[in-house]
Coordinates of C-alpha atoms (C1' of nucleotides) and ligand atoms in Angstrom, one line a residue:
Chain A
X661 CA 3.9 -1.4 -2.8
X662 CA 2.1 -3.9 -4.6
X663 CA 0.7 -5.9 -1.5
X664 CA -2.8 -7.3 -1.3
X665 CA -4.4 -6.5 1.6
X666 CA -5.9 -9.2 4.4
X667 CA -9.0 -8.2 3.0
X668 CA -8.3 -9.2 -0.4
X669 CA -6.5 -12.1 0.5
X670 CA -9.7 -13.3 3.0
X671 CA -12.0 -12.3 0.0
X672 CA -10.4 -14.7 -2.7
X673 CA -10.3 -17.3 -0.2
X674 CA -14.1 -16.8 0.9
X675 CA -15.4 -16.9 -2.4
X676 CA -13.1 -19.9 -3.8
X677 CA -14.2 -21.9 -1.0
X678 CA -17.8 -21.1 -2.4
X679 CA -16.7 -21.9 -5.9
X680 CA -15.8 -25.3 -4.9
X681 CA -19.6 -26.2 -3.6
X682 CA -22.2 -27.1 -6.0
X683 CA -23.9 -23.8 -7.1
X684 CA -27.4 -24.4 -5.2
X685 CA -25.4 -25.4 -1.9
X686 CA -26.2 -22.6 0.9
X687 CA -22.9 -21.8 3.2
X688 CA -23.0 -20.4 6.8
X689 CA -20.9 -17.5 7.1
X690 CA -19.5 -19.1 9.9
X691 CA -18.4 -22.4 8.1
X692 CA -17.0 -20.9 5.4
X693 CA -14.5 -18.5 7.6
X694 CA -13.2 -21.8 10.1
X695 CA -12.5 -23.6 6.7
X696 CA -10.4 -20.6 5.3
X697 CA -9.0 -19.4 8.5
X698 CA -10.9 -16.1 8.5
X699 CA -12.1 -14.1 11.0
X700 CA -16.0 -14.8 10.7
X701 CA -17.0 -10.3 11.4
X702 CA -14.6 -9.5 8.9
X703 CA -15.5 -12.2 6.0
X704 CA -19.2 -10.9 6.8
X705 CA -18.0 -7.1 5.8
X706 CA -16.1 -8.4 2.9
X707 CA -19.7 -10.7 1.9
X708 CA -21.7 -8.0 2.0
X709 CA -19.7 -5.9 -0.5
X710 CA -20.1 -9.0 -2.6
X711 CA -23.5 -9.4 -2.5
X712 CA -24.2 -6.4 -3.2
X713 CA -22.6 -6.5 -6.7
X714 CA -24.1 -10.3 -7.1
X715 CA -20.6 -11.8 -6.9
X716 CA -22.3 -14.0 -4.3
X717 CA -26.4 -14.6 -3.4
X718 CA -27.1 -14.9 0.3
X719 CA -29.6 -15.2 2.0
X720 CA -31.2 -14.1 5.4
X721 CA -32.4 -16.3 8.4
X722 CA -33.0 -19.5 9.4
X723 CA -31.0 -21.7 6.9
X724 CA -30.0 -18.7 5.2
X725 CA -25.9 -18.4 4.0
X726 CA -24.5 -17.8 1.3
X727 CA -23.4 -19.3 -1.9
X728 CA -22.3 -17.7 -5.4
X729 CA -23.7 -15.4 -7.2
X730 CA -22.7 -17.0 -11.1
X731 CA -20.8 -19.8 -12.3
X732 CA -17.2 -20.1 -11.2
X733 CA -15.7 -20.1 -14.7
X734 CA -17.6 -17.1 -15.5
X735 CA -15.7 -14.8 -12.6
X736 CA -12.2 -13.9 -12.7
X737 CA -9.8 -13.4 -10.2
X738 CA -9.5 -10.1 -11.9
X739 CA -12.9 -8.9 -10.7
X740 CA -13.0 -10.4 -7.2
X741 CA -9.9 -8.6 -6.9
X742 CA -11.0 -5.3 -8.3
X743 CA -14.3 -5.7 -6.2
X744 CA -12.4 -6.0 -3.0
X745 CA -9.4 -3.8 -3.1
X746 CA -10.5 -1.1 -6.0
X747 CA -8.9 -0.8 -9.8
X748 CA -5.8 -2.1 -10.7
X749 CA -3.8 0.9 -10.2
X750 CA 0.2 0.6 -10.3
X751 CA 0.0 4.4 -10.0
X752 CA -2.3 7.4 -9.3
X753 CA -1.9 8.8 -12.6
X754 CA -2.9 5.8 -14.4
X755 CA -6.5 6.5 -13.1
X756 CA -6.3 10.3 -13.4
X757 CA -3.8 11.8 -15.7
X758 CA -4.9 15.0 -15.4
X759 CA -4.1 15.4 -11.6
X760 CA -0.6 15.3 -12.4
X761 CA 0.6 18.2 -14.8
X762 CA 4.0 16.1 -15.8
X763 CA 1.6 13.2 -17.3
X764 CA 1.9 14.9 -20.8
X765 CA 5.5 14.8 -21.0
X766 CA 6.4 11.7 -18.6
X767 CA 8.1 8.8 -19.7
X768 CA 7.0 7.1 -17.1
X769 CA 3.3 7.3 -17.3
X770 CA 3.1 4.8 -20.2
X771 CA 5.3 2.1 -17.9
X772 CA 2.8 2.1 -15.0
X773 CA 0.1 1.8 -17.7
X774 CA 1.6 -1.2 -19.2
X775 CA 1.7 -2.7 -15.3
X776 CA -1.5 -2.3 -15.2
X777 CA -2.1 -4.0 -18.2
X778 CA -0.2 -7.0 -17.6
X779 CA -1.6 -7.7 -13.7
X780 CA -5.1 -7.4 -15.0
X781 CA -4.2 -9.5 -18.0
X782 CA -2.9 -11.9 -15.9
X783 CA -5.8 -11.9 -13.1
X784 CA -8.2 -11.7 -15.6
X785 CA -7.1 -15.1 -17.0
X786 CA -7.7 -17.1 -14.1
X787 CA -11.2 -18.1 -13.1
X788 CA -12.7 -19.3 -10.0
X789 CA -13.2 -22.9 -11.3
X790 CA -9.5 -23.3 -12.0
X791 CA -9.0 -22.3 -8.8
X792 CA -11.3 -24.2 -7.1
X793 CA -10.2 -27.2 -9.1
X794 CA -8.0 -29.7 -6.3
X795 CA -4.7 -30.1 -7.5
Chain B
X225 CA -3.5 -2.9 -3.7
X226 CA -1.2 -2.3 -5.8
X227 CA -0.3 1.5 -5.7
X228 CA 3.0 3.1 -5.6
X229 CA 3.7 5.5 -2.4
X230 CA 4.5 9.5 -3.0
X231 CA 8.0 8.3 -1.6
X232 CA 8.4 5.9 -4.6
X233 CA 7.1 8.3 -6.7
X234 CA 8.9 11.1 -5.7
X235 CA 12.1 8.9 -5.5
X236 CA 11.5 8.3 -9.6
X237 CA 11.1 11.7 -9.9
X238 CA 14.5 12.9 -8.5
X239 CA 16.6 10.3 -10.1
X240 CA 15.1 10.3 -13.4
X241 CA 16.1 14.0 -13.2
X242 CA 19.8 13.6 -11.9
X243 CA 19.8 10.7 -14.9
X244 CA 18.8 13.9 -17.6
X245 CA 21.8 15.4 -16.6
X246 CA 25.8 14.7 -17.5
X247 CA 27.0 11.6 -15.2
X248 CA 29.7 14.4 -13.1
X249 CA 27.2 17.0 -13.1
X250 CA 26.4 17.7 -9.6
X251 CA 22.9 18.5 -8.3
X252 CA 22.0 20.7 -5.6
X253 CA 18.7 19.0 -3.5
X254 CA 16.7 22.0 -3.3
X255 CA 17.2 22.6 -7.3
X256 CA 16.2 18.9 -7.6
X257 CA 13.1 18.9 -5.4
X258 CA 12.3 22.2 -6.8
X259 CA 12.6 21.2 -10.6
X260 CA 10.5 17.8 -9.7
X261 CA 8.2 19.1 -7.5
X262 CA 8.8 17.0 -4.5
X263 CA 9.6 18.1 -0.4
X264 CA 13.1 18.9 -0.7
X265 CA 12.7 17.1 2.7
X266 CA 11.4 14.1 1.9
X267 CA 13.5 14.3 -1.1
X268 CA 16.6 14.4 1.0
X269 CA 15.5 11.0 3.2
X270 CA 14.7 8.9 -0.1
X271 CA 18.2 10.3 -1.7
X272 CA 20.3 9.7 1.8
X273 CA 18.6 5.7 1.0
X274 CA 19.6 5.7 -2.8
X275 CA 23.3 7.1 -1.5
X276 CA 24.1 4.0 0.5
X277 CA 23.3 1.4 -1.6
X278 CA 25.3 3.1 -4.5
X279 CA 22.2 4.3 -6.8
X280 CA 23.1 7.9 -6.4
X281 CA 26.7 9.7 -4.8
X282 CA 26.4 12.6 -3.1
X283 CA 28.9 14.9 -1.7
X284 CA 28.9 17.1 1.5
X285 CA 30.1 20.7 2.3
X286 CA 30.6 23.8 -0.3
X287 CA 29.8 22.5 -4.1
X288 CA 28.0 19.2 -2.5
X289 CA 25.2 17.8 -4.1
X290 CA 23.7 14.9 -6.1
X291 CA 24.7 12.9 -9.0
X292 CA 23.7 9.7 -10.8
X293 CA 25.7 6.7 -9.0
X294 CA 26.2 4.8 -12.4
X295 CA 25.5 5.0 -16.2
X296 CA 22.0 5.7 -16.7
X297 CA 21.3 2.4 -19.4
X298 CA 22.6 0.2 -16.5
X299 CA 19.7 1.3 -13.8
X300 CA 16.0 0.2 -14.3
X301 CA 12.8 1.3 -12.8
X302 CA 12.7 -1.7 -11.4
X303 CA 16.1 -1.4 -9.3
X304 CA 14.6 2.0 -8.4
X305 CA 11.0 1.1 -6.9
X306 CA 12.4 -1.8 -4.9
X307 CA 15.0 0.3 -3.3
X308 CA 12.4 2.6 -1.8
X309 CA 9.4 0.1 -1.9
X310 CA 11.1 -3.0 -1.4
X311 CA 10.4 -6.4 -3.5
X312 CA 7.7 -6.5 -5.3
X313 CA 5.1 -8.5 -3.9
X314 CA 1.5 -9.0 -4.8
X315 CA 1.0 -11.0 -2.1
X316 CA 2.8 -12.4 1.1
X317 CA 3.1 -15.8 0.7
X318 CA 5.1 -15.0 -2.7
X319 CA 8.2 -14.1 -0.3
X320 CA 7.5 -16.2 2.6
X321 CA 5.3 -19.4 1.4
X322 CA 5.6 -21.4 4.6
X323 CA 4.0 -18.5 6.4
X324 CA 0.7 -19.8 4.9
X325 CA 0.2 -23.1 5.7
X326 CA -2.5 -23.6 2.6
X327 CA 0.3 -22.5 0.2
X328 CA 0.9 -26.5 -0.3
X329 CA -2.5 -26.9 -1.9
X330 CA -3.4 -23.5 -2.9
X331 CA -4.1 -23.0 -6.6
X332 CA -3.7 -18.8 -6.2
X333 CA -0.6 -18.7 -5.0
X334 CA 0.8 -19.6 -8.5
X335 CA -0.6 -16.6 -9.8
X336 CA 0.5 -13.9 -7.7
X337 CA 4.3 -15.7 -8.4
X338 CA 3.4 -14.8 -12.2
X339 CA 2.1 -11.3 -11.2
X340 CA 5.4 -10.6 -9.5
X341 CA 7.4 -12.1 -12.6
X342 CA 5.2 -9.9 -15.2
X343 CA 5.4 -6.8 -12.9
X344 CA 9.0 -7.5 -12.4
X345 CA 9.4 -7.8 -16.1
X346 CA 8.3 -4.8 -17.4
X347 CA 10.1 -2.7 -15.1
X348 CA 13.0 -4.5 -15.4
X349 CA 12.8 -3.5 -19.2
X350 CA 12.9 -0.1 -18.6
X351 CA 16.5 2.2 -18.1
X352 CA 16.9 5.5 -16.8
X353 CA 18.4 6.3 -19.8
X354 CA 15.0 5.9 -21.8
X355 CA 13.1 7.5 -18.8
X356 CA 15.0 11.1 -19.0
X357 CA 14.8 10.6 -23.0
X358 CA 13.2 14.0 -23.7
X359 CA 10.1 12.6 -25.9
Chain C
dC928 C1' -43.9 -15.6 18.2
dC929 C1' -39.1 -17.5 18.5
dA930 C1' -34.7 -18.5 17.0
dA931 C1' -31.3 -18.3 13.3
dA932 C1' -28.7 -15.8 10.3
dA933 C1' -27.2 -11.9 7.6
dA934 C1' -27.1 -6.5 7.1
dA935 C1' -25.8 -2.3 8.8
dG936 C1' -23.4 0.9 11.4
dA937 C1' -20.4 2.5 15.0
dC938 C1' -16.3 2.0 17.0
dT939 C1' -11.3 0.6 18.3
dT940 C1' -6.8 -0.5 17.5
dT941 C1' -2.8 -0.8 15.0
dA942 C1' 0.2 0.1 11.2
dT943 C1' 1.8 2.7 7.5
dA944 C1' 2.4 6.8 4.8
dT945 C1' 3.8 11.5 4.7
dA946 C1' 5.9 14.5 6.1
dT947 C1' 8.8 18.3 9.2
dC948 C1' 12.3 19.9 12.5
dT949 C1' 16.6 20.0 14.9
dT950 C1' 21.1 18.7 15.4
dT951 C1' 25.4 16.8 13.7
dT952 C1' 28.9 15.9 10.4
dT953 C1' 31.6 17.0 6.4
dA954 C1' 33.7 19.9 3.0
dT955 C1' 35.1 24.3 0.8
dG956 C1' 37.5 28.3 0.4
dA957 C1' 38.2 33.1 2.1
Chain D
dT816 C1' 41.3 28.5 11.1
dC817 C1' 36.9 30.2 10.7
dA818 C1' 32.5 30.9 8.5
dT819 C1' 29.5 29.0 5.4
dA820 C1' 27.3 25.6 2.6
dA821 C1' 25.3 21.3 2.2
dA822 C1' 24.1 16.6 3.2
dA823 C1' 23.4 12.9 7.2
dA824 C1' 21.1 11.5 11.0
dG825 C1' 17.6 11.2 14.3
dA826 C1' 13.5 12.6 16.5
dT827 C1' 8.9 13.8 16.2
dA828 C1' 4.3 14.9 14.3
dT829 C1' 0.1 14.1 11.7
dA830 C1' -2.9 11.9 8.7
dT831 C1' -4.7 8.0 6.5
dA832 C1' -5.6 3.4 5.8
dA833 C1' -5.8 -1.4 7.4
dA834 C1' -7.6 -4.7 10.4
dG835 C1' -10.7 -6.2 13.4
dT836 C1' -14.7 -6.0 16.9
dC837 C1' -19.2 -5.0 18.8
dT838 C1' -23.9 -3.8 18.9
dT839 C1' -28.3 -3.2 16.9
dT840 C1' -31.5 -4.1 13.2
dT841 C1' -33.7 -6.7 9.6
dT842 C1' -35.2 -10.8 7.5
dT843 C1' -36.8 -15.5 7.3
dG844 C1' -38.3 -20.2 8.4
dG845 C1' -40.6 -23.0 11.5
Ligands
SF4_1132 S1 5.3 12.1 -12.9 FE1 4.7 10.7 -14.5 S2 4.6 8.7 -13.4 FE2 4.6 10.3 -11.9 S3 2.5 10.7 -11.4 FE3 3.1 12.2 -13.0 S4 2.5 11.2 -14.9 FE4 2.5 9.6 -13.4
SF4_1133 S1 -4.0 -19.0 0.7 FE1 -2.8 -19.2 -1.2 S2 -2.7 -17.2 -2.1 FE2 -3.4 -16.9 0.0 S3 -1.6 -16.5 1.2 FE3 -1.9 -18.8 1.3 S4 -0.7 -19.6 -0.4 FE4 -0.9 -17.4 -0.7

DNA sequence: CCAAAAAAGACTTTATATATCTTTTTATGA
DNA sequence: TCATAAAAAGATATATAAAGTCTTTTTTGG
């Protein structure tokens, strides 16, 4: 339980490295995965997704890349998280209480809410220019 | 990311019942799976788990069954989900930091530590004994 | 037009989750 | 002591998701 996946863990890595170039700076895909140890097909999935939602701006042939979509202390790790790997969701029910018929007398519903809570509070408080930032 | 497994669900579900009922009572499997709505089954695998490590006792033969393996105010969620989920672990490096050799410089890894403490947190504040609290 | 680079889609492989079934062991009590 | 009840143990099956690769297509700059 609980585990990010590679993917999410090869997301925030892709996307920090691009928060750490100046925002006009065009990356090849290919750069960017041999600096974060990624494999180059699968952090070209995981771009596309991004792009798509403008988390990061690419851009097509020669001299083309890609580089992000916003500034870095305007994205949180909360949403690059939640882009790659779906809601926050300590729990099915948390997303759909009516699917389980215990939800309106379970004690325990309102503990995986408050999970929830606290992880996005958390993620949510951490932006891409902090982590970006060198030590 | 971040989703509990029928298994751990199921495994709150059974012992969150056996904690609703007197500490000597003992439960028969099928009444529990029944009651909780579980595969008396699976049930029986995450139960045969909880036995060994002392979270539940059972007893074989005639009159065997299940019962709570200590007060009910002295077991929290959190006890419960990493018995069937293991440690809580938003990410790998959190257990194993020298598996990823950026985790010297990396500026996330800090964060999923305090995920992990937060998630650890709240469901270490939570008993079995408020869990079969009827509302 | 050519070459570079990302987009899109199909596909493979591996691992994990979600069970079920069968056999064995243990305990009770008739 | 025998029949029965019940959990333990182990093997097996199926489905789903994760992880990664490959091929083809589209876009763009020169
Ligand atoms: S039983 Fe409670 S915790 Fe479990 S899925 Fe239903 S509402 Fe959620
Ligand atoms: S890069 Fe950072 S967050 Fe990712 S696994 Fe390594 S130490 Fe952990």
């Amino acid at each position: 339980m609980m585990e990010l996946t590679r993917k999410g863990e090869y997301a925030i890595r892709g996307i920090v490295y691009l928060a750490g170039k100046p925002l006009d700076k065009v990356c090849l895909l290919s750069d960017i995965a041999a600096a974060v140890d990624v494999p180059p097909t699968f952090l070209a999935k995981i771009f596309q997704q991004f792009s798509k939602i403008g988390l990061v701006k690419s851009f097509r042939g020669t001299g083309g890349g890609f580089m992000l979509g916003r500034e870095p202390e305007n994205i949180t790790l909360l949403e690059v998280v939640e882009a790659v790997e779906g809601p926050i969701m300590p729990n099915r029910c948390v997303a759909a209480p009516t699917d389980c018929e215990r939800s309106g007398f379970c004690n325990v519903h309102p503990v995986w809410r408050r999970v929830q809570g606290e992880v996005r509070s958390v993620l949510g408080g951490v932006t891409l220019k902090e982590l970006s930032a060198a030590k």
